[in-house]
Coordinates of C-alpha atoms in Angstrom, one line a residue:
X1 CA 15.1 -4.3 23.7
X2 CA 14.6 -7.9 22.8
X3 CA 17.7 -10.0 23.0
X4 CA 17.7 -10.2 19.2
X5 CA 17.8 -6.4 19.0
X6 CA 21.5 -6.4 20.1
X7 CA 24.7 -6.6 18.1
X8 CA 28.2 -7.5 19.3
X9 CA 31.4 -5.5 19.2
X10 CA 34.6 -6.7 20.9
X11 CA 38.3 -6.6 21.0
X12 CA 39.0 -10.3 22.0
X13 CA 39.3 -9.4 25.6
X14 CA 35.9 -8.0 26.3
X15 CA 32.7 -7.2 24.4
X16 CA 29.8 -4.7 24.3
X17 CA 26.2 -5.2 23.2
X18 CA 24.8 -2.4 21.0
X19 CA 21.0 -2.1 20.8
X20 CA 19.1 -1.4 17.7
X21 CA 18.2 2.1 19.0
X22 CA 21.9 3.0 19.4
X23 CA 22.4 2.3 23.1
X24 CA 25.3 0.3 24.5
X25 CA 23.5 -1.6 27.3
X26 CA 26.2 -4.1 28.3
X27 CA 30.0 -3.7 28.7
X28 CA 32.4 -5.3 31.1
X29 CA 36.0 -3.9 31.4
X30 CA 38.8 -4.8 31.2
X31 CA 37.8 -8.5 30.7
X32 CA 34.7 -10.4 29.8
X33 CA 34.2 -11.4 33.4
X34 CA 35.0 -8.0 34.9
X35 CA 32.3 -6.0 36.6
X36 CA 30.3 -4.0 34.1
X37 CA 30.3 -0.2 33.6
X38 CA 27.0 -0.4 31.5
X39 CA 24.4 -2.8 32.9
X40 CA 21.1 -1.5 31.5
X41 CA 20.7 -4.9 29.9
X42 CA 20.0 -6.4 33.3
X43 CA 18.3 -3.4 35.0
X44 CA 17.5 0.0 33.5
X45 CA 19.2 3.1 32.3
X46 CA 20.0 4.0 35.9
X47 CA 22.4 1.0 35.9
X48 CA 24.5 2.4 33.1
X49 CA 24.3 2.8 29.3
X50 CA 25.5 5.0 26.4
X51 CA 22.9 6.0 23.9
X52 CA 23.9 7.8 20.6
X53 CA 21.5 8.4 17.7
X54 CA 19.0 10.8 16.2
X55 CA 17.1 12.9 18.7
X56 CA 13.8 11.2 19.4
X57 CA 15.4 7.8 20.0
X58 CA 14.0 5.1 17.7
X59 CA 15.3 1.9 16.1
X60 CA 17.8 2.2 13.3
X61 CA 16.2 1.7 9.9
X62 CA 19.0 -0.7 9.0
X63 CA 22.3 -2.0 10.3
X64 CA 25.0 -4.4 9.2
X65 CA 28.5 -5.5 9.9
X66 CA 31.1 -4.3 7.4
X67 CA 31.8 -7.4 5.3
X68 CA 34.0 -10.0 7.1
X69 CA 34.5 -7.7 10.2
X70 CA 33.1 -7.0 13.7
X71 CA 32.6 -3.3 12.8
X72 CA 28.9 -2.4 13.1
X73 CA 27.2 0.3 11.1
X74 CA 23.7 1.5 12.0
X75 CA 21.7 4.0 9.9
X76 CA 18.7 6.1 10.6
X77 CA 16.5 7.9 8.0
X78 CA 14.9 11.0 9.3
X79 CA 12.6 13.6 7.6
X80 CA 15.7 15.9 7.3
X81 CA 18.4 13.4 6.3
X82 CA 20.2 10.2 7.0
X83 CA 22.9 9.6 9.7
X84 CA 25.2 6.6 10.4
X85 CA 26.9 5.5 13.6
X86 CA 29.9 3.2 13.3
X87 CA 30.7 1.1 16.4
X88 CA 33.8 -0.9 17.0
X89 CA 36.4 -1.9 19.5
X90 CA 39.9 -2.0 18.1
X91 CA 42.1 -5.0 18.9
X92 CA 43.7 -3.9 22.1
X93 CA 47.2 -2.5 22.5
X94 CA 47.1 -1.5 26.2
X95 CA 43.8 0.0 27.2
X96 CA 40.3 -1.1 26.0
X97 CA 38.6 1.5 23.7
X98 CA 35.0 1.7 22.4
X99 CA 34.8 4.0 19.4
X100 CA 31.6 5.4 18.0
X101 CA 31.8 7.6 14.9
X102 CA 28.8 9.6 13.8
X103 CA 28.7 10.2 10.0
X104 CA 26.4 12.6 8.1
X105 CA 25.1 10.6 5.1
X106 CA 22.7 13.1 3.6
X107 CA 20.8 16.2 4.6
X108 CA 21.0 17.5 8.2
X109 CA 20.1 15.5 11.3
X110 CA 19.9 16.4 14.9
X111 CA 21.7 13.8 17.0
X112 CA 21.7 13.3 20.8
X113 CA 23.7 11.3 23.2
X114 CA 23.3 10.3 26.8
X115 CA 26.1 8.7 28.9
X116 CA 25.5 7.0 32.3
X117 CA 28.6 5.3 33.6
X118 CA 27.9 2.8 36.5
X119 CA 30.7 0.7 37.8
X120 CA 30.3 -2.7 39.6
X121 CA 27.3 -3.9 37.7
X122 CA 25.3 -0.7 37.9
X123 CA 25.8 -0.1 41.6
X124 CA 28.6 2.5 41.8
X125 CA 27.8 6.1 40.7
X126 CA 31.3 7.4 39.7
X127 CA 32.8 10.8 40.5
X128 CA 33.0 12.7 37.2
X129 CA 35.2 15.6 36.3
X130 CA 36.3 17.5 33.2
X131 CA 39.9 17.6 32.1
X132 CA 41.2 19.4 29.0
X133 CA 37.7 19.2 27.5
X134 CA 37.2 15.5 28.2
X135 CA 35.2 13.6 30.8
X136 CA 36.7 11.3 33.4
X137 CA 34.6 9.0 35.6
X138 CA 36.3 7.3 38.6
X139 CA 34.9 4.7 41.0
X140 CA 37.2 2.6 43.1
X141 CA 39.6 0.8 40.8
X142 CA 37.9 1.8 37.6
X143 CA 38.3 4.9 35.5
X144 CA 37.0 5.8 32.1
X145 CA 37.6 8.7 29.8
X146 CA 35.2 10.0 27.1
X147 CA 36.8 12.0 24.4
X148 CA 33.9 13.8 22.8
X149 CA 33.9 16.2 19.8
X150 CA 31.0 18.0 21.3
X151 CA 30.5 19.4 24.9
X152 CA 28.4 17.3 27.2
X153 CA 26.3 18.7 30.0
X154 CA 25.9 17.0 33.3
X155 CA 22.7 16.5 35.3
X156 CA 20.7 13.8 37.1
X157 CA 23.9 11.7 37.3
X158 CA 24.2 11.6 33.5
X159 CA 25.9 13.6 30.7
X160 CA 24.0 14.6 27.6
X161 CA 24.5 16.5 24.3
X162 CA 22.5 17.5 21.3
X163 CA 24.2 18.5 18.1
X164 CA 23.7 18.8 14.3
X165 CA 25.3 16.5 11.8
X166 CA 25.4 17.5 8.1
X167 CA 26.3 15.5 5.0
X168 CA 30.0 14.7 5.1
X169 CA 30.4 15.4 8.8
X170 CA 32.4 12.8 10.8
X171 CA 32.5 13.0 14.6
X172 CA 34.4 10.4 16.6
X173 CA 33.5 9.6 20.3
X174 CA 36.2 7.5 22.1
X175 CA 35.5 5.7 25.4
X176 CA 38.6 4.4 27.2
X177 CA 39.0 2.4 30.4
X178 CA 42.1 2.2 32.5
X179 CA 43.0 1.5 36.2
X180 CA 42.1 4.6 38.3
X181 CA 45.5 4.8 39.8
X182 CA 47.2 5.2 36.5
X183 CA 47.6 8.5 34.5
X184 CA 45.3 9.4 31.6
X185 CA 45.9 7.0 28.7
X186 CA 47.0 8.3 25.3
X187 CA 44.0 9.0 23.0
X188 CA 43.8 6.9 19.9
X189 CA 43.1 8.1 16.4
X190 CA 39.6 6.8 15.6
X191 CA 40.0 6.7 11.8
X192 CA 43.5 5.1 11.9
X193 CA 42.2 2.4 14.4
X194 CA 39.1 1.9 12.2
X195 CA 41.3 1.1 9.2
X196 CA 43.5 -1.2 11.3
X197 CA 40.5 -3.0 12.8
X198 CA 39.0 -3.6 9.4
X199 CA 42.3 -4.9 8.1
X200 CA 42.8 -7.2 11.1
X201 CA 39.4 -8.9 10.5
X202 CA 39.8 -9.1 6.8
X203 CA 43.2 -10.8 7.1
X204 CA 41.8 -13.2 9.7
X205 CA 38.7 -14.1 7.7
X206 CA 40.9 -14.7 4.6
X207 CA 42.3 -17.8 6.3
X208 CA 38.9 -19.5 6.3
X209 CA 38.9 -22.7 4.2
X210 CA 35.1 -23.1 4.1
X211 CA 33.8 -22.3 0.6
X212 CA 30.3 -23.8 0.6
X213 CA 26.8 -22.3 0.0
X214 CA 26.5 -21.0 3.5
X215 CA 29.7 -19.0 3.6
X216 CA 28.1 -15.8 5.0
X217 CA 26.5 -17.6 7.9
X218 CA 29.7 -19.6 8.6
X219 CA 32.0 -16.6 8.5
X220 CA 29.7 -14.6 10.8
X221 CA 29.8 -17.5 13.2
X222 CA 33.6 -17.8 13.0
X223 CA 34.0 -14.1 13.6
X224 CA 31.7 -14.4 16.6
X225 CA 33.7 -17.3 18.0
X226 CA 37.0 -15.4 17.5
X227 CA 35.5 -12.4 19.3
X228 CA 34.8 -14.7 22.3
X229 CA 38.4 -15.7 22.5
X230 CA 40.4 -14.0 25.3
X231 CA 43.6 -13.1 23.3
X232 CA 46.1 -12.8 26.2
X233 CA 45.7 -16.4 27.3
X234 CA 43.8 -18.3 24.5
X235 CA 40.8 -19.0 26.7
X236 CA 37.4 -19.0 25.1
X237 CA 34.2 -17.8 26.9
X238 CA 30.8 -19.4 26.3
X239 CA 29.1 -16.0 25.9
X240 CA 29.9 -12.4 26.9
X241 CA 26.8 -12.0 29.1
X242 CA 25.3 -13.2 32.3
X243 CA 21.8 -13.9 33.4
X244 CA 20.0 -13.5 30.1
X245 CA 17.1 -15.9 30.9
X246 CA 16.4 -19.3 29.4
X247 CA 12.9 -18.8 30.6
X248 CA 11.6 -15.2 30.4
X249 CA 10.7 -14.1 34.0
X250 CA 12.1 -17.3 35.4
X251 CA 15.2 -18.3 37.5
X252 CA 17.2 -20.1 34.8
X253 CA 19.7 -17.3 34.6
X254 CA 23.4 -18.1 34.5
X255 CA 26.8 -16.4 34.1
X256 CA 28.4 -17.7 30.9
X257 CA 31.5 -15.4 30.9
X258 CA 33.9 -18.2 31.7
X259 CA 35.8 -20.9 29.8
X260 CA 33.9 -24.2 29.8
X261 CA 36.2 -27.0 28.6
X262 CA 33.3 -28.5 26.7
X263 CA 32.3 -25.3 24.9
X264 CA 35.9 -24.4 24.2
X265 CA 36.7 -27.8 22.7
X266 CA 33.7 -27.6 20.4
X267 CA 34.6 -24.1 19.5
X268 CA 38.1 -25.1 18.6
X269 CA 36.8 -28.1 16.6
X270 CA 34.8 -25.6 14.5
X271 CA 37.8 -23.2 14.1
X272 CA 40.2 -26.0 13.2
X273 CA 37.9 -27.5 10.6
X274 CA 37.8 -24.0 9.1
X275 CA 41.5 -23.6 8.9
X276 CA 42.4 -21.9 12.2
X277 CA 45.1 -23.9 13.8
X278 CA 46.8 -21.0 15.7
X279 CA 43.8 -20.8 18.0
X280 CA 44.1 -24.5 18.8
X281 CA 47.7 -24.0 19.8
X282 CA 46.8 -21.0 22.0
X283 CA 44.0 -22.9 23.6
X284 CA 46.1 -26.0 24.2
X285 CA 48.6 -23.8 26.1
X286 CA 45.8 -22.3 28.1
X287 CA 44.5 -25.7 28.9
X288 CA 47.8 -27.0 30.1
X289 CA 48.2 -24.1 32.4
X290 CA 44.6 -24.2 33.7
X291 CA 44.4 -27.9 34.5
X292 CA 48.0 -28.2 35.7
X293 CA 48.1 -30.4 38.8
X294 CA 46.3 -33.6 39.6
X295 CA 43.8 -34.8 37.0
X296 CA 41.2 -35.5 39.8
X297 CA 41.2 -31.7 40.3
X298 CA 40.0 -31.0 36.8
X299 CA 37.2 -28.5 36.7
X300 CA 34.5 -28.2 34.0
X301 CA 35.2 -24.5 33.6
X302 CA 37.8 -21.8 34.5
X303 CA 38.2 -18.1 34.3
X304 CA 39.7 -16.6 31.2
X305 CA 43.2 -16.8 32.7
X306 CA 42.7 -20.2 34.3
X307 CA 41.2 -19.0 37.6
X308 CA 39.5 -21.9 39.6
X309 CA 37.4 -20.0 42.1
X310 CA 34.2 -18.7 40.4
X311 CA 31.8 -18.2 43.4
X312 CA 28.2 -17.7 42.5
X313 CA 26.7 -14.5 43.8
X314 CA 23.3 -12.7 43.4
X315 CA 23.1 -9.1 42.5
X316 CA 19.9 -8.1 44.2
X317 CA 20.0 -4.4 43.1
X318 CA 19.4 -5.5 39.4
X319 CA 15.9 -6.2 38.3
X320 CA 17.0 -8.7 35.8
X321 CA 16.2 -8.9 32.1
X322 CA 12.4 -8.6 31.8
X323 CA 12.2 -9.2 35.5
X324 CA 14.1 -12.5 35.3
X325 CA 15.6 -12.9 38.7
X326 CA 18.1 -13.5 40.2
X327 CA 20.9 -11.9 38.4
X328 CA 23.9 -14.1 39.0
X329 CA 27.7 -13.6 38.7
X330 CA 30.0 -16.5 39.0
X331 CA 28.8 -20.1 38.5
X332 CA 28.2 -22.7 41.1
X333 CA 28.4 -25.4 38.4
X334 CA 32.2 -25.1 38.6
X335 CA 32.0 -27.6 41.4
X336 CA 30.1 -30.2 39.4
X337 CA 31.3 -33.6 38.1
X338 CA 30.7 -33.7 34.3
X339 CA 32.4 -36.8 33.0
X340 CA 31.7 -35.9 29.3
X341 CA 34.4 -33.1 29.4
X342 CA 37.1 -35.7 29.5
X343 CA 35.9 -37.0 26.1
X344 CA 35.6 -33.5 24.7
X345 CA 39.1 -32.6 25.7
X346 CA 40.7 -35.8 24.4
X347 CA 38.8 -35.5 21.2
X348 CA 39.8 -31.9 20.7
X349 CA 43.5 -32.6 21.3
X350 CA 43.3 -35.6 18.9
X351 CA 41.6 -33.6 16.2
X352 CA 44.1 -30.7 16.6
X353 CA 47.0 -33.1 16.3
X354 CA 45.4 -34.8 13.3
X355 CA 45.0 -31.4 11.6
X356 CA 48.7 -30.6 12.0
X357 CA 49.2 -29.1 15.4
X358 CA 52.7 -29.9 16.5
X359 CA 53.3 -32.5 19.2
X360 CA 53.7 -31.6 22.9
X361 CA 55.1 -34.0 25.4
X362 CA 53.6 -32.3 28.4
X363 CA 50.2 -32.4 26.7
X364 CA 50.4 -36.1 26.2
X365 CA 51.5 -36.6 29.8
X366 CA 48.3 -34.8 31.0
X367 CA 46.2 -36.7 28.5
X368 CA 47.4 -40.0 30.0
X369 CA 46.5 -38.7 33.5
X370 CA 43.1 -37.7 32.3
X371 CA 42.6 -41.3 31.0
X372 CA 43.7 -42.6 34.3
X373 CA 41.0 -40.6 35.9
X374 CA 38.4 -41.9 33.4
X375 CA 39.5 -45.4 34.2
X376 CA 38.8 -44.9 37.9
X377 CA 35.6 -42.8 37.7
X378 CA 33.7 -43.5 34.4
X379 CA 31.1 -45.7 36.2
X380 CA 30.1 -42.9 38.6
X381 CA 26.9 -40.8 38.3
X382 CA 27.4 -37.1 37.4
X383 CA 25.6 -33.9 36.6
X384 CA 26.0 -34.4 32.9
X385 CA 26.2 -32.1 29.9
X386 CA 23.3 -29.9 30.9
X387 CA 24.7 -29.2 34.4
X388 CA 21.6 -30.3 36.2
X389 CA 21.1 -29.1 39.7
X390 CA 19.1 -32.1 40.6
X391 CA 20.6 -35.4 41.8
X392 CA 23.5 -37.0 40.0
X393 CA 22.6 -39.7 37.5
X394 CA 24.3 -42.2 35.1
X395 CA 23.7 -40.0 32.0
X396 CA 24.2 -41.9 28.8
X397 CA 25.9 -39.0 27.0
X398 CA 28.5 -38.8 29.8
X399 CA 29.2 -42.5 29.5
X400 CA 29.5 -42.2 25.7
X401 CA 32.0 -39.4 26.1
X402 CA 34.0 -41.5 28.5
X403 CA 34.1 -44.1 25.8
X404 CA 35.2 -41.4 23.4
X405 CA 38.1 -40.4 25.7
X406 CA 39.4 -43.9 25.8
X407 CA 38.9 -44.3 22.0
X408 CA 40.9 -41.1 21.2
X409 CA 43.6 -42.2 23.6
X410 CA 43.9 -45.5 21.7
X411 CA 43.9 -43.7 18.4
X412 CA 46.5 -41.3 19.6
X413 CA 48.9 -44.1 20.3
X414 CA 48.1 -45.9 17.1
X415 CA 48.4 -42.9 14.8
X416 CA 51.1 -40.7 16.5
X417 CA 53.3 -43.4 18.1
X418 CA 52.8 -42.2 21.6
X419 CA 53.4 -44.7 24.5
X420 CA 50.7 -45.7 26.9
X421 CA 48.8 -48.8 28.2
X422 CA 46.9 -49.0 25.0
X423 CA 45.7 -52.6 25.6
X424 CA 44.2 -51.6 28.9
X425 CA 42.4 -48.7 27.3
X426 CA 41.1 -50.9 24.5
X427 CA 39.7 -53.4 26.9
X428 CA 38.1 -50.7 29.1
X429 CA 36.7 -49.0 26.0
X430 CA 34.9 -52.3 25.1
X431 CA 33.6 -52.6 28.7
X432 CA 32.2 -49.1 28.7
X433 CA 30.6 -49.7 25.3
X434 CA 28.9 -52.9 26.4
X435 CA 27.5 -51.3 29.5
X436 CA 26.0 -48.4 27.7
X437 CA 24.4 -50.7 25.2
X438 CA 23.0 -52.8 28.0
X439 CA 21.9 -50.2 30.6
X440 CA 21.4 -47.1 28.5
X441 CA 19.3 -48.6 25.8
X442 CA 15.5 -49.4 25.9
X443 CA 15.0 -52.4 23.5
X444 CA 11.2 -52.1 23.9
X445 CA 11.2 -48.6 22.5
X446 CA 14.3 -49.1 20.4
X447 CA 16.0 -46.0 21.7
X448 CA 18.8 -44.9 24.0
X449 CA 17.6 -43.0 27.0
X450 CA 18.8 -40.0 29.0
X451 CA 20.2 -42.0 31.9
X452 CA 20.3 -45.6 33.1
X453 CA 16.8 -46.8 34.0
X454 CA 15.2 -43.6 32.7
X455 CA 12.4 -43.5 30.2
X456 CA 13.2 -40.0 29.2
X457 CA 15.0 -38.9 26.1
X458 CA 17.9 -36.4 25.7
X459 CA 19.0 -34.5 22.6
X460 CA 22.6 -35.2 23.6
X461 CA 22.0 -38.7 22.3
X462 CA 22.3 -37.3 18.8
X463 CA 26.1 -37.2 19.5
X464 CA 26.2 -41.1 19.5
X465 CA 26.9 -41.4 15.7
X466 CA 28.8 -38.1 15.5
X467 CA 31.5 -39.2 17.9
X468 CA 31.6 -42.7 16.4
X469 CA 30.2 -44.7 19.2
X470 CA 27.8 -46.5 16.7
X471 CA 27.5 -46.1 13.0
X472 CA 24.7 -43.9 11.6
X473 CA 22.8 -46.9 10.1
X474 CA 22.8 -49.0 13.3
X475 CA 19.2 -49.8 14.1
X476 CA 19.6 -48.4 17.7
X477 CA 20.8 -45.1 16.3
X478 CA 18.0 -45.0 13.8
X479 CA 15.5 -45.7 16.5
X480 CA 16.9 -43.1 18.8
X481 CA 16.8 -40.5 16.2
X482 CA 13.2 -41.4 15.4
X483 CA 12.2 -41.2 19.1
X484 CA 13.9 -37.7 19.4
X485 CA 12.1 -36.4 16.4
X486 CA 8.8 -37.7 17.8
X487 CA 9.1 -36.7 21.4
X488 CA 11.5 -33.7 21.7
X489 CA 10.5 -31.5 18.8
X490 CA 8.6 -28.3 19.7
X491 CA 7.4 -26.3 16.8
X492 CA 9.9 -28.1 14.7
X493 CA 12.9 -27.4 17.0
X494 CA 14.6 -29.8 19.4
X495 CA 14.3 -29.5 23.2
X496 CA 17.2 -30.7 25.3
X497 CA 15.0 -33.0 27.4
X498 CA 11.4 -33.1 28.6
X499 CA 10.6 -30.6 31.3
X500 CA 7.5 -31.3 33.4
X501 CA 6.3 -31.2 37.0
X502 CA 6.8 -34.9 37.4
X503 CA 10.3 -34.8 35.8
X504 CA 12.8 -33.3 38.3
X505 CA 15.9 -34.1 36.3
X506 CA 17.4 -30.6 36.4
X507 CA 16.0 -29.6 39.8
X508 CA 14.7 -26.2 38.6
X509 CA 11.2 -24.7 38.2
X510 CA 9.8 -23.3 35.0
X511 CA 10.3 -24.2 31.4
X512 CA 12.7 -23.2 28.6
X513 CA 12.9 -22.8 24.9
X514 CA 14.5 -25.1 22.3
X515 CA 18.2 -25.3 22.7
X516 CA 19.6 -24.3 19.3
X517 CA 22.6 -26.5 19.4
X518 CA 20.3 -29.5 19.6
X519 CA 18.5 -28.6 16.4
X520 CA 21.8 -28.1 14.6
X521 CA 22.9 -31.5 15.8
X522 CA 19.7 -32.9 14.3
X523 CA 20.7 -31.3 11.0
X524 CA 24.1 -32.9 11.1
X525 CA 22.7 -36.3 11.9
X526 CA 20.0 -36.1 9.2
X527 CA 22.8 -35.2 6.7
X528 CA 24.8 -38.2 7.9
X529 CA 21.7 -40.4 7.2
X530 CA 21.5 -39.0 3.7
X531 CA 18.3 -37.0 4.4
X532 CA 19.8 -33.9 2.8
X533 CA 16.6 -32.1 1.8
X534 CA 15.1 -32.5 5.3
X535 CA 18.3 -31.4 6.9
X536 CA 18.6 -28.4 4.6
X537 CA 15.0 -27.4 5.3
X538 CA 15.6 -27.5 9.1
X539 CA 19.0 -25.7 8.7
X540 CA 17.5 -22.9 6.8
X541 CA 14.7 -22.6 9.4
X542 CA 17.4 -22.3 12.0
X543 CA 19.3 -19.7 10.0
X544 CA 16.1 -17.6 9.9
X545 CA 16.2 -17.4 13.7
X546 CA 19.4 -15.3 13.6
X547 CA 18.9 -11.7 14.2
X548 CA 19.5 -9.1 11.5
X549 CA 23.3 -9.2 11.9
X550 CA 23.5 -13.0 12.0
X551 CA 23.8 -13.7 15.7
X552 CA 22.1 -16.4 17.9
X553 CA 21.4 -16.7 21.5
X554 CA 21.4 -20.0 23.4
X555 CA 17.8 -20.9 22.8
X556 CA 14.7 -20.1 20.8
X557 CA 11.4 -20.1 22.6
X558 CA 8.5 -21.1 20.3
X559 CA 6.0 -19.9 22.9
X560 CA 7.1 -16.3 22.4
X561 CA 8.8 -16.5 19.0
X562 CA 11.9 -15.0 20.6
X563 CA 15.6 -15.8 21.2
X564 CA 16.4 -16.4 24.9
X565 CA 19.4 -17.2 27.0
X566 CA 22.9 -15.6 26.9
X567 CA 23.9 -13.9 23.7
X568 CA 25.7 -14.4 21.4
X569 CA 26.2 -18.0 22.4
X570 CA 29.2 -20.0 21.2
X571 CA 27.4 -23.2 21.7
X572 CA 24.9 -22.2 19.0
X573 CA 27.3 -20.9 16.5
X574 CA 29.7 -23.9 16.7
X575 CA 27.1 -26.5 15.5
X576 CA 25.9 -24.1 12.9
X577 CA 29.3 -24.4 11.3
X578 CA 29.4 -28.2 11.6
X579 CA 25.9 -28.4 10.2
X580 CA 26.8 -26.2 7.2
X581 CA 29.8 -28.5 6.5
X582 CA 27.6 -31.6 6.7
X583 CA 25.3 -30.1 4.1
X584 CA 28.2 -29.0 1.9

């Protein structure tokens, strides 16, 4: 399957990817960052999957989400009739469930299923037994039950069944995880949970305040972002997958199942602007718990419950998606210095408060500590927004976001009556601004550059007018935008920065596709310039890159005409929402 052949289902604690042929090829339980029990996405069927569809195994003729929900419906037309499979994960009560309901739409269809459970990212073959007509698979701490309406036959470390579905038939399969030391969990009612799941999503979507011409795309993106929220804590993961490559066959394969402060703040900005303040409150509580301690110990990312140790490991027994190795779990970037996150956090908390989030004294105390850290470290080099694994540099975007942190601190005092050394922050804000304009701007080319002394460009410079560092009509902003459009466009989409053998900025071999967030940023900035028709044309080109159920990966690679990178990616759906608002 191509990356765009997958759809997402989830329960706001974990998620599964369902392929167009009816196979669930990726599922981690009980959390987003838990070891998987289906890992065919990064290996093969031997690493775990659950296929369900008409005998003969082919792509569904059509599929869709039920309107305003995360309930997936896939339909196959066969010479003898039509069959539908409904896939969903009900919002969790105690144990996570994956429900697959087979419906006979017309005629009579022969349907088959194959289940291979493989715990620990496809490595552990479980012990499987039958109990009261159901299957239980156990491996170490993990146990799953499959409640099946048809008997499954074991063989070759898999379980299979073939059965006939007639018009009006309705057969529910329920897959439930629980800790192996606990007794068998109570079986849910598939139809009751389907109704409750549909009602949950409909009620949540009804709060959306966006009513522009791109409502369907915005709502699908909002649902996707909500699905990436870890409900027990309020943390927000960047994506539900690991190691889907940014360069097919290459080494740019990272684990995104964690809570980046930057990604989370941008996600919340999109949710807040669409009427979802409750998520902001939950995330603020998560943030205060996660970063509690000394501000100098702030990390750029955490686990979904605020864990700090996220060691990066390689899973050598997995071949990787389309032979893209290594497969990684954990993320070494957790140790990086990325100064821009201070600006992202300060901006998010300021926007949340401006939109009506109630004040919190502890939050303001931590914000002041964050600004103290910015005061002492803003002039240091860092790894920057793109988490380069080359040498640290004085990235212009990082400096701009340090300015933004100070600016939001000043505005917080001015608008909300908080106490703090506001004159010192104002003075330092001006110092940072002046240095960026002196060292990060190339007057000969009339453009800001990626880093001090560099001649390269960076799509993150598009954020300069968005965060208010300079007005949209400032000649330096106009020149920067023109340079980016001239030098960073590939097939009409925006690259993050130039990648070439003589440019070792990220310290990695190989190339990559166009980072979708960057192109959405360009749409937003074009709209700010008043270039609405150009912005609209680019936006609609970007919307056309979504797969058939409205989802986006991290990047689009014009070389292959394919989506690449982890999927679905919050960092792509967030700027889609902002761009739609800018055009509306």
